[in-house]
Amino acid sequence: MTFRQERTSTHPASEYPKPPSGAPAGRPGRGTGFLFLLATLVSMAALAGTYYFFVRTTTGQFIDESALVEAVEIHGAAGKAANKLLDWLPALSLLISAVVVLVVTVLKRRWTAAGIAVAACVGANVATQILKDIVPVRPYTGVETLELNSLPSGHTTLAASAAAAVFLMVSPRWRPLAGFLGGSFAVATGVSTLINQWHRPADVVAAFLVVAVFTLPAGWLIIRKGPRWNVWDGYGEHWASSRLWLALPALAGLAAAAVAAFSLLSVAAGTGLEGSTTHYFWAGTALIVIAGYLATVGGVWLFGHAARRRSAPRR
């Protein structure tokens, strides 16, 4: 019987070395490719539906424009705070995302993932500007409104895409926390644009969907290219992967849905229309919160499902 000793290489390992032969590698969730494709197609369809309802129909235009007009009623102190956030937003978004992406890239050597994440971020922002130019002006449907197209919101796209880049770069156990914080940042940005009357609620929702269209394929590709580090022990194994970070946005979305239903039902069928001063504003704000946190919960769940589960205790 002969024994052969493997030589140990002194060269640095590749970015994503393969696990040793016979080592338990864990299993990714089933049907992840299909789920990512389905989520991307749903986001595209939702983007088209958002445009059609809120731009091409009288009812959608009325709800969207009323929310923008009623924002005047609460501009005050909230407007000043929102103004400061929007003034600092471009630099703040780029600084936070750049620092996190750079640190993770250098320390963890996730060069491929960094390239994909940055490309998705840039692509979402370029697509937003292209859509602003090619989407037709708002047709007159009986609602007094500016004809200038403002869909999607550029500020919201910047905030959401920067948050998405961070989400893509961190390891699975940090993604629930990163998703909640990034989603909250994007939602706050969207609401701020409404308070300052820069954008209608539909503009913000469209921005979320544009970012989703670019983030989902990028995320699938990152998971495929980095199987070694896209592995975790599931929810609860680390404080950053607690189910709390899924529960909080889910509860916020449900609360926002209740606010939207109450606000719209209170002015339905002409009842209370004359006395309403902020019903549509709160309904529009709720729509932003629902869309932002729905994307957060869906993204965290999908990426958690796609990441491999560790099948052996860590040493």
PDB file of C-alpha atoms in Angstrom:
ATOM      1  CA  MET A   1       0.000   0.000   0.000  1.00  0.00           C
ATOM      2  CA  THR A   2       1.351   3.403  -0.926  1.00  0.00           C
ATOM      3  CA  PHE A   3       0.623   6.755   0.561  1.00  0.00           C
ATOM      4  CA  ARG A   4       0.665   9.973  -1.371  1.00  0.00           C
ATOM      5  CA  GLN A   5       1.087  13.284   0.335  1.00  0.00           C
ATOM      6  CA  GLU A   6      -0.589  16.291  -1.260  1.00  0.00           C
ATOM      7  CA  ARG A   7       1.634  19.278  -1.718  1.00  0.00           C
ATOM      8  CA  THR A   8       0.477  22.460  -0.078  1.00  0.00           C
ATOM      9  CA  SER A   9       0.537  25.404  -2.451  1.00  0.00           C
ATOM     10  CA  THR A  10       1.991  28.646  -1.231  1.00  0.00           C
ATOM     11  CA  HIS A  11       0.032  30.635  -3.808  1.00  0.00           C
ATOM     12  CA  PRO A  12      -3.059  32.549  -2.639  1.00  0.00           C
ATOM     13  CA  ALA A  13      -6.352  30.784  -3.131  1.00  0.00           C
ATOM     14  CA  SER A  14      -8.719  31.927  -5.802  1.00  0.00           C
ATOM     15  CA  GLU A  15     -11.593  34.223  -4.903  1.00  0.00           C
ATOM     16  CA  TYR A  16     -14.074  31.386  -4.604  1.00  0.00           C
ATOM     17  CA  PRO A  17     -12.145  28.142  -4.051  1.00  0.00           C
ATOM     18  CA  LYS A  18     -14.076  24.929  -4.330  1.00  0.00           C
ATOM     19  CA  PRO A  19     -14.769  22.969  -1.173  1.00  0.00           C
ATOM     20  CA  PRO A  20     -12.616  19.893  -0.667  1.00  0.00           C
ATOM     21  CA  SER A  21     -13.780  16.730  -2.351  1.00  0.00           C
ATOM     22  CA  GLY A  22     -16.182  14.813  -0.185  1.00  0.00           C
ATOM     23  CA  ALA A  23     -16.714  17.716   2.211  1.00  0.00           C
ATOM     24  CA  PRO A  24     -20.331  18.445   3.057  1.00  0.00           C
ATOM     25  CA  ALA A  25     -21.163  21.532   1.010  1.00  0.00           C
ATOM     26  CA  GLY A  26     -24.795  22.037   1.947  1.00  0.00           C
ATOM     27  CA  ARG A  27     -27.707  22.574  -0.389  1.00  0.00           C
ATOM     28  CA  PRO A  28     -29.129  25.744  -1.914  1.00  0.00           C
ATOM     29  CA  GLY A  29     -32.877  26.258  -2.003  1.00  0.00           C
ATOM     30  CA  ARG A  30     -34.768  24.491  -4.766  1.00  0.00           C
ATOM     31  CA  GLY A  31     -35.782  26.262  -7.950  1.00  0.00           C
ATOM     32  CA  THR A  32     -33.758  29.375  -7.187  1.00  0.00           C
ATOM     33  CA  GLY A  33     -33.100  30.188 -10.838  1.00  0.00           C
ATOM     34  CA  PHE A  34     -36.800  30.012 -11.629  1.00  0.00           C
ATOM     35  CA  LEU A  35     -37.701  32.080  -8.568  1.00  0.00           C
ATOM     36  CA  PHE A  36     -35.218  34.823  -9.475  1.00  0.00           C
ATOM     37  CA  LEU A  37     -36.514  34.876 -13.042  1.00  0.00           C
ATOM     38  CA  LEU A  38     -40.125  34.952 -11.859  1.00  0.00           C
ATOM     39  CA  ALA A  39     -39.413  37.781  -9.406  1.00  0.00           C
ATOM     40  CA  THR A  40     -37.690  39.787 -12.144  1.00  0.00           C
ATOM     41  CA  LEU A  41     -40.614  39.326 -14.538  1.00  0.00           C
ATOM     42  CA  VAL A  42     -43.113  40.251 -11.814  1.00  0.00           C
ATOM     43  CA  SER A  43     -41.110  43.417 -11.093  1.00  0.00           C
ATOM     44  CA  MET A  44     -41.167  44.348 -14.777  1.00  0.00           C
ATOM     45  CA  ALA A  45     -44.910  43.725 -14.984  1.00  0.00           C
ATOM     46  CA  ALA A  46     -45.495  45.741 -11.807  1.00  0.00           C
ATOM     47  CA  LEU A  47     -43.436  48.610 -13.245  1.00  0.00           C
ATOM     48  CA  ALA A  48     -45.554  48.615 -16.405  1.00  0.00           C
ATOM     49  CA  GLY A  49     -48.739  48.372 -14.341  1.00  0.00           C
ATOM     50  CA  THR A  50     -47.665  51.256 -12.104  1.00  0.00           C
ATOM     51  CA  TYR A  51     -47.035  53.431 -15.137  1.00  0.00           C
ATOM     52  CA  TYR A  52     -50.318  52.523 -16.810  1.00  0.00           C
ATOM     53  CA  PHE A  53     -52.566  53.016 -13.766  1.00  0.00           C
ATOM     54  CA  PHE A  54     -51.006  56.138 -12.261  1.00  0.00           C
ATOM     55  CA  VAL A  55     -50.092  57.894 -15.521  1.00  0.00           C
ATOM     56  CA  ARG A  56     -52.612  56.748 -18.136  1.00  0.00           C
ATOM     57  CA  THR A  57     -55.847  56.495 -16.121  1.00  0.00           C
ATOM     58  CA  THR A  58     -57.958  59.245 -14.565  1.00  0.00           C
ATOM     59  CA  THR A  59     -58.315  57.485 -11.216  1.00  0.00           C
ATOM     60  CA  GLY A  60     -54.595  56.827 -10.902  1.00  0.00           C
ATOM     61  CA  GLN A  61     -53.678  60.369 -11.886  1.00  0.00           C
ATOM     62  CA  PHE A  62     -56.165  61.801  -9.397  1.00  0.00           C
ATOM     63  CA  ILE A  63     -54.846  59.726  -6.477  1.00  0.00           C
ATOM     64  CA  ASP A  64     -51.212  60.421  -7.378  1.00  0.00           C
ATOM     65  CA  GLU A  65     -51.664  64.146  -7.948  1.00  0.00           C
ATOM     66  CA  SER A  66     -53.855  64.599  -4.851  1.00  0.00           C
ATOM     67  CA  ALA A  67     -51.146  63.071  -2.667  1.00  0.00           C
ATOM     68  CA  LEU A  68     -48.628  65.526  -4.118  1.00  0.00           C
ATOM     69  CA  VAL A  69     -50.921  68.535  -3.611  1.00  0.00           C
ATOM     70  CA  GLU A  70     -51.856  67.555  -0.061  1.00  0.00           C
ATOM     71  CA  ALA A  71     -48.174  67.293   0.908  1.00  0.00           C
ATOM     72  CA  VAL A  72     -48.299  71.078   1.287  1.00  0.00           C
ATOM     73  CA  GLU A  73     -50.389  70.660   4.439  1.00  0.00           C
ATOM     74  CA  ILE A  74     -47.606  68.959   6.407  1.00  0.00           C
ATOM     75  CA  HIS A  75     -44.552  70.453   4.741  1.00  0.00           C
ATOM     76  CA  GLY A  76     -43.511  72.568   7.778  1.00  0.00           C
ATOM     77  CA  ALA A  77     -40.940  70.973  10.087  1.00  0.00           C
ATOM     78  CA  ALA A  78     -41.221  67.643   8.277  1.00  0.00           C
ATOM     79  CA  GLY A  79     -40.355  69.405   5.048  1.00  0.00           C
ATOM     80  CA  LYS A  80     -37.228  70.947   6.530  1.00  0.00           C
ATOM     81  CA  ALA A  81     -36.018  67.571   7.772  1.00  0.00           C
ATOM     82  CA  ALA A  82     -36.851  65.960   4.433  1.00  0.00           C
ATOM     83  CA  ASN A  83     -35.041  68.740   2.614  1.00  0.00           C
ATOM     84  CA  LYS A  84     -31.863  68.119   4.590  1.00  0.00           C
ATOM     85  CA  LEU A  85     -32.061  64.390   3.861  1.00  0.00           C
ATOM     86  CA  LEU A  86     -32.477  65.010   0.131  1.00  0.00           C
ATOM     87  CA  ASP A  87     -29.660  67.565   0.070  1.00  0.00           C
ATOM     88  CA  TRP A  88     -27.274  65.060   1.633  1.00  0.00           C
ATOM     89  CA  LEU A  89     -28.695  62.017  -0.126  1.00  0.00           C
ATOM     90  CA  PRO A  90     -26.444  61.679  -3.202  1.00  0.00           C
ATOM     91  CA  ALA A  91     -23.219  62.036  -1.227  1.00  0.00           C
ATOM     92  CA  LEU A  92     -24.521  59.975   1.714  1.00  0.00           C
ATOM     93  CA  SER A  93     -25.743  57.089  -0.454  1.00  0.00           C
ATOM     94  CA  LEU A  94     -22.569  56.881  -2.474  1.00  0.00           C
ATOM     95  CA  LEU A  95     -20.312  57.239   0.567  1.00  0.00           C
ATOM     96  CA  ILE A  96     -21.988  54.496   2.617  1.00  0.00           C
ATOM     97  CA  SER A  97     -22.258  52.033  -0.252  1.00  0.00           C
ATOM     98  CA  ALA A  98     -18.750  52.757  -1.519  1.00  0.00           C
ATOM     99  CA  VAL A  99     -17.192  52.244   1.903  1.00  0.00           C
ATOM    100  CA  VAL A 100     -19.037  48.982   2.578  1.00  0.00           C
ATOM    101  CA  VAL A 101     -18.458  47.567  -0.907  1.00  0.00           C
ATOM    102  CA  LEU A 102     -14.776  48.533  -0.848  1.00  0.00           C
ATOM    103  CA  VAL A 103     -14.135  47.127   2.629  1.00  0.00           C
ATOM    104  CA  VAL A 104     -15.924  43.851   1.905  1.00  0.00           C
ATOM    105  CA  THR A 105     -14.228  43.541  -1.484  1.00  0.00           C
ATOM    106  CA  VAL A 106     -10.722  44.045  -0.106  1.00  0.00           C
ATOM    107  CA  LEU A 107     -11.095  42.049   3.115  1.00  0.00           C
ATOM    108  CA  LYS A 108     -13.087  39.171   1.641  1.00  0.00           C
ATOM    109  CA  ARG A 109     -11.685  39.352  -1.892  1.00  0.00           C
ATOM    110  CA  ARG A 110     -15.124  39.430  -3.492  1.00  0.00           C
ATOM    111  CA  TRP A 111     -13.947  41.168  -6.644  1.00  0.00           C
ATOM    112  CA  THR A 112     -16.407  39.508  -8.987  1.00  0.00           C
ATOM    113  CA  ALA A 113     -19.329  40.214  -6.683  1.00  0.00           C
ATOM    114  CA  ALA A 114     -18.260  43.848  -6.378  1.00  0.00           C
ATOM    115  CA  GLY A 115     -18.171  44.261 -10.142  1.00  0.00           C
ATOM    116  CA  ILE A 116     -21.636  42.756 -10.521  1.00  0.00           C
ATOM    117  CA  ALA A 117     -23.123  44.817  -7.668  1.00  0.00           C
ATOM    118  CA  VAL A 118     -21.685  48.095  -8.968  1.00  0.00           C
ATOM    119  CA  ALA A 119     -22.873  47.291 -12.499  1.00  0.00           C
ATOM    120  CA  ALA A 120     -26.401  46.665 -11.208  1.00  0.00           C
ATOM    121  CA  CYS A 121     -26.350  49.943  -9.269  1.00  0.00           C
ATOM    122  CA  VAL A 122     -25.151  51.938 -12.267  1.00  0.00           C
ATOM    123  CA  GLY A 123     -27.580  50.147 -14.580  1.00  0.00           C
ATOM    124  CA  ALA A 124     -30.589  50.983 -12.393  1.00  0.00           C
ATOM    125  CA  ASN A 125     -29.679  54.678 -12.284  1.00  0.00           C
ATOM    126  CA  VAL A 126     -28.999  54.880 -16.017  1.00  0.00           C
ATOM    127  CA  ALA A 127     -32.283  53.077 -16.763  1.00  0.00           C
ATOM    128  CA  THR A 128     -34.160  55.550 -14.560  1.00  0.00           C
ATOM    129  CA  GLN A 129     -32.813  58.509 -16.512  1.00  0.00           C
ATOM    130  CA  ILE A 130     -33.589  56.800 -19.822  1.00  0.00           C
ATOM    131  CA  LEU A 131     -37.151  56.063 -18.728  1.00  0.00           C
ATOM    132  CA  LYS A 132     -37.615  59.689 -17.726  1.00  0.00           C
ATOM    133  CA  ASP A 133     -36.721  60.695 -21.283  1.00  0.00           C
ATOM    134  CA  ILE A 134     -38.582  58.058 -23.288  1.00  0.00           C
ATOM    135  CA  VAL A 135     -41.781  57.720 -21.237  1.00  0.00           C
ATOM    136  CA  PRO A 136     -44.439  59.957 -22.804  1.00  0.00           C
ATOM    137  CA  VAL A 137     -45.708  63.009 -20.947  1.00  0.00           C
ATOM    138  CA  ARG A 138     -48.741  62.561 -18.762  1.00  0.00           C
ATOM    139  CA  PRO A 139     -51.845  62.679 -20.968  1.00  0.00           C
ATOM    140  CA  TYR A 140     -54.713  64.965 -19.976  1.00  0.00           C
ATOM    141  CA  THR A 141     -57.483  62.821 -18.513  1.00  0.00           C
ATOM    142  CA  GLY A 142     -59.443  65.542 -16.758  1.00  0.00           C
ATOM    143  CA  VAL A 143     -57.013  65.917 -13.864  1.00  0.00           C
ATOM    144  CA  GLU A 144     -55.091  69.176 -13.554  1.00  0.00           C
ATOM    145  CA  THR A 145     -51.456  68.105 -13.329  1.00  0.00           C
ATOM    146  CA  LEU A 146     -48.041  68.908 -14.741  1.00  0.00           C
ATOM    147  CA  GLU A 147     -47.551  67.102 -18.024  1.00  0.00           C
ATOM    148  CA  LEU A 148     -43.820  66.704 -17.400  1.00  0.00           C
ATOM    149  CA  ASN A 149     -42.897  63.067 -16.785  1.00  0.00           C
ATOM    150  CA  SER A 150     -41.313  62.471 -13.370  1.00  0.00           C
ATOM    151  CA  LEU A 151     -41.435  58.670 -13.272  1.00  0.00           C
ATOM    152  CA  PRO A 152     -39.272  57.022 -11.872  1.00  0.00           C
ATOM    153  CA  SER A 153     -37.761  59.069  -9.022  1.00  0.00           C
ATOM    154  CA  GLY A 154     -34.026  59.539  -9.516  1.00  0.00           C
ATOM    155  CA  HIS A 155     -33.305  60.257  -5.834  1.00  0.00           C
ATOM    156  CA  THR A 156     -35.146  57.135  -4.741  1.00  0.00           C
ATOM    157  CA  THR A 157     -33.377  55.018  -7.355  1.00  0.00           C
ATOM    158  CA  LEU A 158     -30.021  56.271  -6.095  1.00  0.00           C
ATOM    159  CA  ALA A 159     -30.847  55.465  -2.458  1.00  0.00           C
ATOM    160  CA  ALA A 160     -32.403  52.075  -3.200  1.00  0.00           C
ATOM    161  CA  SER A 161     -29.656  50.962  -5.605  1.00  0.00           C
ATOM    162  CA  ALA A 162     -26.909  51.969  -3.166  1.00  0.00           C
ATOM    163  CA  ALA A 163     -28.649  49.961  -0.434  1.00  0.00           C
ATOM    164  CA  ALA A 164     -29.038  47.042  -2.838  1.00  0.00           C
ATOM    165  CA  ALA A 165     -25.306  47.069  -3.649  1.00  0.00           C
ATOM    166  CA  VAL A 166     -24.498  46.712   0.054  1.00  0.00           C
ATOM    167  CA  PHE A 167     -27.114  43.958   0.400  1.00  0.00           C
ATOM    168  CA  LEU A 168     -25.550  42.014  -2.473  1.00  0.00           C
ATOM    169  CA  MET A 169     -22.028  42.268  -1.098  1.00  0.00           C
ATOM    170  CA  VAL A 170     -22.557  41.143   2.497  1.00  0.00           C
ATOM    171  CA  SER A 171     -22.699  37.487   3.499  1.00  0.00           C
ATOM    172  CA  PRO A 172     -26.084  35.767   3.959  1.00  0.00           C
ATOM    173  CA  ARG A 173     -26.148  36.068   7.740  1.00  0.00           C
ATOM    174  CA  TRP A 174     -25.870  39.866   7.445  1.00  0.00           C
ATOM    175  CA  ARG A 175     -28.455  40.247   4.672  1.00  0.00           C
ATOM    176  CA  PRO A 176     -31.592  40.345   6.868  1.00  0.00           C
ATOM    177  CA  LEU A 177     -30.200  43.321   8.798  1.00  0.00           C
ATOM    178  CA  ALA A 178     -28.775  44.965   5.674  1.00  0.00           C
ATOM    179  CA  GLY A 179     -32.103  44.516   3.922  1.00  0.00           C
ATOM    180  CA  PHE A 180     -34.076  46.117   6.740  1.00  0.00           C
ATOM    181  CA  LEU A 181     -31.716  49.081   7.129  1.00  0.00           C
ATOM    182  CA  GLY A 182     -31.350  49.612   3.383  1.00  0.00           C
ATOM    183  CA  GLY A 183     -35.076  49.260   2.797  1.00  0.00           C
ATOM    184  CA  SER A 184     -35.815  51.760   5.559  1.00  0.00           C
ATOM    185  CA  PHE A 185     -33.327  54.209   4.056  1.00  0.00           C
ATOM    186  CA  ALA A 186     -34.943  53.885   0.627  1.00  0.00           C
ATOM    187  CA  VAL A 187     -38.458  54.268   2.051  1.00  0.00           C
ATOM    188  CA  ALA A 188     -37.433  57.357   4.025  1.00  0.00           C
ATOM    189  CA  THR A 189     -35.950  58.840   0.860  1.00  0.00           C
ATOM    190  CA  GLY A 190     -39.112  58.163  -1.124  1.00  0.00           C
ATOM    191  CA  VAL A 191     -41.352  59.712   1.518  1.00  0.00           C
ATOM    192  CA  SER A 192     -39.039  62.738   1.665  1.00  0.00           C
ATOM    193  CA  THR A 193     -39.415  63.345  -2.065  1.00  0.00           C
ATOM    194  CA  LEU A 194     -43.197  63.341  -1.607  1.00  0.00           C
ATOM    195  CA  ILE A 195     -43.113  65.689   1.391  1.00  0.00           C
ATOM    196  CA  ASN A 196     -40.949  68.118  -0.583  1.00  0.00           C
ATOM    197  CA  GLN A 197     -43.281  67.754  -3.593  1.00  0.00           C
ATOM    198  CA  TRP A 198     -40.460  66.566  -5.811  1.00  0.00           C
ATOM    199  CA  HIS A 199     -42.202  63.343  -6.769  1.00  0.00           C
ATOM    200  CA  ARG A 200     -45.564  61.633  -6.722  1.00  0.00           C
ATOM    201  CA  PRO A 201     -45.961  58.302  -4.878  1.00  0.00           C
ATOM    202  CA  ALA A 202     -46.014  56.340  -8.148  1.00  0.00           C
ATOM    203  CA  ASP A 203     -42.625  57.807  -9.103  1.00  0.00           C
ATOM    204  CA  VAL A 204     -41.136  56.347  -5.930  1.00  0.00           C
ATOM    205  CA  VAL A 205     -42.781  52.946  -6.395  1.00  0.00           C
ATOM    206  CA  ALA A 206     -41.486  52.829  -9.971  1.00  0.00           C
ATOM    207  CA  ALA A 207     -37.962  53.566  -8.696  1.00  0.00           C
ATOM    208  CA  PHE A 208     -38.160  50.612  -6.288  1.00  0.00           C
ATOM    209  CA  LEU A 209     -39.231  48.358  -9.150  1.00  0.00           C
ATOM    210  CA  VAL A 210     -36.449  49.543 -11.473  1.00  0.00           C
ATOM    211  CA  VAL A 211     -33.892  48.712  -8.784  1.00  0.00           C
ATOM    212  CA  ALA A 212     -35.498  45.292  -8.276  1.00  0.00           C
ATOM    213  CA  VAL A 213     -35.282  44.529 -12.000  1.00  0.00           C
ATOM    214  CA  PHE A 214     -31.504  45.048 -11.903  1.00  0.00           C
ATOM    215  CA  THR A 215     -30.797  43.680  -8.419  1.00  0.00           C
ATOM    216  CA  LEU A 216     -32.481  40.297  -8.851  1.00  0.00           C
ATOM    217  CA  PRO A 217     -30.436  39.044 -11.845  1.00  0.00           C
ATOM    218  CA  ALA A 218     -27.293  40.488 -10.276  1.00  0.00           C
ATOM    219  CA  GLY A 219     -28.025  38.654  -7.034  1.00  0.00           C
ATOM    220  CA  TRP A 220     -28.593  35.358  -8.816  1.00  0.00           C
ATOM    221  CA  LEU A 221     -25.298  35.780 -10.648  1.00  0.00           C
ATOM    222  CA  ILE A 222     -23.429  36.653  -7.448  1.00  0.00           C
ATOM    223  CA  ILE A 223     -24.771  33.563  -5.699  1.00  0.00           C
ATOM    224  CA  ARG A 224     -23.766  31.416  -8.675  1.00  0.00           C
ATOM    225  CA  LYS A 225     -20.280  32.935  -8.845  1.00  0.00           C
ATOM    226  CA  GLY A 226     -19.656  32.876  -5.098  1.00  0.00           C
ATOM    227  CA  PRO A 227     -21.052  29.604  -3.746  1.00  0.00           C
ATOM    228  CA  ARG A 228     -18.379  29.300  -1.062  1.00  0.00           C
ATOM    229  CA  TRP A 229     -19.315  32.461   0.858  1.00  0.00           C
ATOM    230  CA  ASN A 230     -23.033  32.443   0.069  1.00  0.00           C
ATOM    231  CA  VAL A 231     -23.640  29.890   2.805  1.00  0.00           C
ATOM    232  CA  TRP A 232     -25.240  30.249   6.226  1.00  0.00           C
ATOM    233  CA  ASP A 233     -26.879  28.407   9.114  1.00  0.00           C
ATOM    234  CA  GLY A 234     -30.331  29.929   8.670  1.00  0.00           C
ATOM    235  CA  TYR A 235     -32.305  32.530  10.573  1.00  0.00           C
ATOM    236  CA  GLY A 236     -31.415  33.117  14.190  1.00  0.00           C
ATOM    237  CA  GLU A 237     -27.848  31.783  14.160  1.00  0.00           C
ATOM    238  CA  HIS A 238     -26.553  35.368  14.392  1.00  0.00           C
ATOM    239  CA  TRP A 239     -28.164  38.553  15.665  1.00  0.00           C
ATOM    240  CA  ALA A 240     -27.968  40.099  12.185  1.00  0.00           C
ATOM    241  CA  SER A 241     -29.900  37.166  10.722  1.00  0.00           C
ATOM    242  CA  SER A 242     -32.690  37.282  13.301  1.00  0.00           C
ATOM    243  CA  ARG A 243     -36.230  36.922  11.990  1.00  0.00           C
ATOM    244  CA  LEU A 244     -36.885  40.259  13.670  1.00  0.00           C
ATOM    245  CA  TRP A 245     -35.467  41.988  10.578  1.00  0.00           C
ATOM    246  CA  LEU A 246     -38.135  40.252   8.525  1.00  0.00           C
ATOM    247  CA  ALA A 247     -40.910  40.835  11.040  1.00  0.00           C
ATOM    248  CA  LEU A 248     -40.365  44.589  11.379  1.00  0.00           C
ATOM    249  CA  PRO A 249     -40.794  45.485   7.681  1.00  0.00           C
ATOM    250  CA  ALA A 250     -43.662  43.011   7.373  1.00  0.00           C
ATOM    251  CA  LEU A 251     -45.499  44.649  10.279  1.00  0.00           C
ATOM    252  CA  ALA A 252     -44.740  48.118   8.909  1.00  0.00           C
ATOM    253  CA  GLY A 253     -46.160  47.072   5.548  1.00  0.00           C
ATOM    254  CA  LEU A 254     -49.339  45.710   7.146  1.00  0.00           C
ATOM    255  CA  ALA A 255     -49.787  48.891   9.180  1.00  0.00           C
ATOM    256  CA  ALA A 256     -49.288  50.964   6.023  1.00  0.00           C
ATOM    257  CA  ALA A 257     -51.862  48.845   4.187  1.00  0.00           C
ATOM    258  CA  ALA A 258     -54.375  49.600   6.957  1.00  0.00           C
ATOM    259  CA  VAL A 259     -53.602  53.325   6.680  1.00  0.00           C
ATOM    260  CA  ALA A 260     -54.015  53.250   2.895  1.00  0.00           C
ATOM    261  CA  ALA A 261     -57.309  51.359   3.114  1.00  0.00           C
ATOM    262  CA  PHE A 262     -58.705  53.723   5.756  1.00  0.00           C
ATOM    263  CA  SER A 263     -57.586  56.845   3.874  1.00  0.00           C
ATOM    264  CA  LEU A 264     -59.000  55.776   0.517  1.00  0.00           C
ATOM    265  CA  LEU A 265     -62.214  54.299   1.887  1.00  0.00           C
ATOM    266  CA  SER A 266     -62.895  57.488   3.829  1.00  0.00           C
ATOM    267  CA  VAL A 267     -63.069  59.450   0.576  1.00  0.00           C
ATOM    268  CA  ALA A 268     -64.545  56.726  -1.613  1.00  0.00           C
ATOM    269  CA  ALA A 269     -67.621  57.355  -3.742  1.00  0.00           C
ATOM    270  CA  GLY A 270     -67.463  61.084  -3.080  1.00  0.00           C
ATOM    271  CA  THR A 271     -67.934  60.747   0.672  1.00  0.00           C
ATOM    272  CA  GLY A 272     -65.797  63.274   2.501  1.00  0.00           C
ATOM    273  CA  LEU A 273     -63.956  64.482  -0.582  1.00  0.00           C
ATOM    274  CA  GLU A 274     -64.633  68.100   0.232  1.00  0.00           C
ATOM    275  CA  GLY A 275     -63.396  67.796   3.788  1.00  0.00           C
ATOM    276  CA  SER A 276     -60.281  65.795   2.991  1.00  0.00           C
ATOM    277  CA  THR A 277     -56.989  67.632   3.347  1.00  0.00           C
ATOM    278  CA  THR A 278     -54.427  64.865   3.841  1.00  0.00           C
ATOM    279  CA  HIS A 279     -56.198  61.571   3.122  1.00  0.00           C
ATOM    280  CA  TYR A 280     -54.519  61.106  -0.242  1.00  0.00           C
ATOM    281  CA  PHE A 281     -51.153  62.148   1.123  1.00  0.00           C
ATOM    282  CA  TRP A 282     -51.302  59.448   3.787  1.00  0.00           C
ATOM    283  CA  ALA A 283     -52.529  56.928   1.229  1.00  0.00           C
ATOM    284  CA  GLY A 284     -49.602  57.826  -1.042  1.00  0.00           C
ATOM    285  CA  THR A 285     -47.137  57.613   1.829  1.00  0.00           C
ATOM    286  CA  ALA A 286     -48.568  54.227   2.775  1.00  0.00           C
ATOM    287  CA  LEU A 287     -48.165  53.051  -0.820  1.00  0.00           C
ATOM    288  CA  ILE A 288     -44.462  53.955  -0.687  1.00  0.00           C
ATOM    289  CA  VAL A 289     -44.007  52.111   2.615  1.00  0.00           C
ATOM    290  CA  ILE A 290     -45.863  49.044   1.338  1.00  0.00           C
ATOM    291  CA  ALA A 291     -43.839  48.853  -1.883  1.00  0.00           C
ATOM    292  CA  GLY A 292     -40.493  49.461  -0.172  1.00  0.00           C
ATOM    293  CA  TYR A 293     -40.968  46.976   2.625  1.00  0.00           C
ATOM    294  CA  LEU A 294     -42.628  44.374   0.413  1.00  0.00           C
ATOM    295  CA  ALA A 295     -39.499  44.456  -1.750  1.00  0.00           C
ATOM    296  CA  THR A 296     -37.384  44.207   1.414  1.00  0.00           C
ATOM    297  CA  VAL A 297     -39.184  41.152   2.789  1.00  0.00           C
ATOM    298  CA  GLY A 298     -39.309  39.445  -0.602  1.00  0.00           C
ATOM    299  CA  GLY A 299     -35.632  40.096  -1.284  1.00  0.00           C
ATOM    300  CA  VAL A 300     -34.428  38.904   2.108  1.00  0.00           C
ATOM    301  CA  TRP A 301     -36.516  35.733   1.856  1.00  0.00           C
ATOM    302  CA  LEU A 302     -35.443  34.965  -1.721  1.00  0.00           C
ATOM    303  CA  PHE A 303     -31.732  35.456  -1.073  1.00  0.00           C
ATOM    304  CA  GLY A 304     -31.960  33.468   2.148  1.00  0.00           C
ATOM    305  CA  HIS A 305     -33.673  30.666   0.260  1.00  0.00           C
ATOM    306  CA  ALA A 306     -31.036  30.722  -2.483  1.00  0.00           C
ATOM    307  CA  ALA A 307     -28.007  30.669  -0.166  1.00  0.00           C
ATOM    308  CA  ARG A 308     -26.635  27.232   0.738  1.00  0.00           C
ATOM    309  CA  ARG A 309     -27.352  25.901   4.198  1.00  0.00           C
ATOM    310  CA  ARG A 310     -24.288  24.724   6.080  1.00  0.00           C
ATOM    311  CA  SER A 311     -24.609  20.959   6.531  1.00  0.00           C
ATOM    312  CA  ALA A 312     -21.861  20.564   9.114  1.00  0.00           C
ATOM    313  CA  PRO A 313     -20.971  22.536  12.238  1.00  0.00           C
ATOM    314  CA  ARG A 314     -18.422  25.284  11.732  1.00  0.00           C
ATOM    315  CA  ARG A 315     -14.958  24.596  13.146  1.00  0.00           C
TER     316      ARG A 315
END
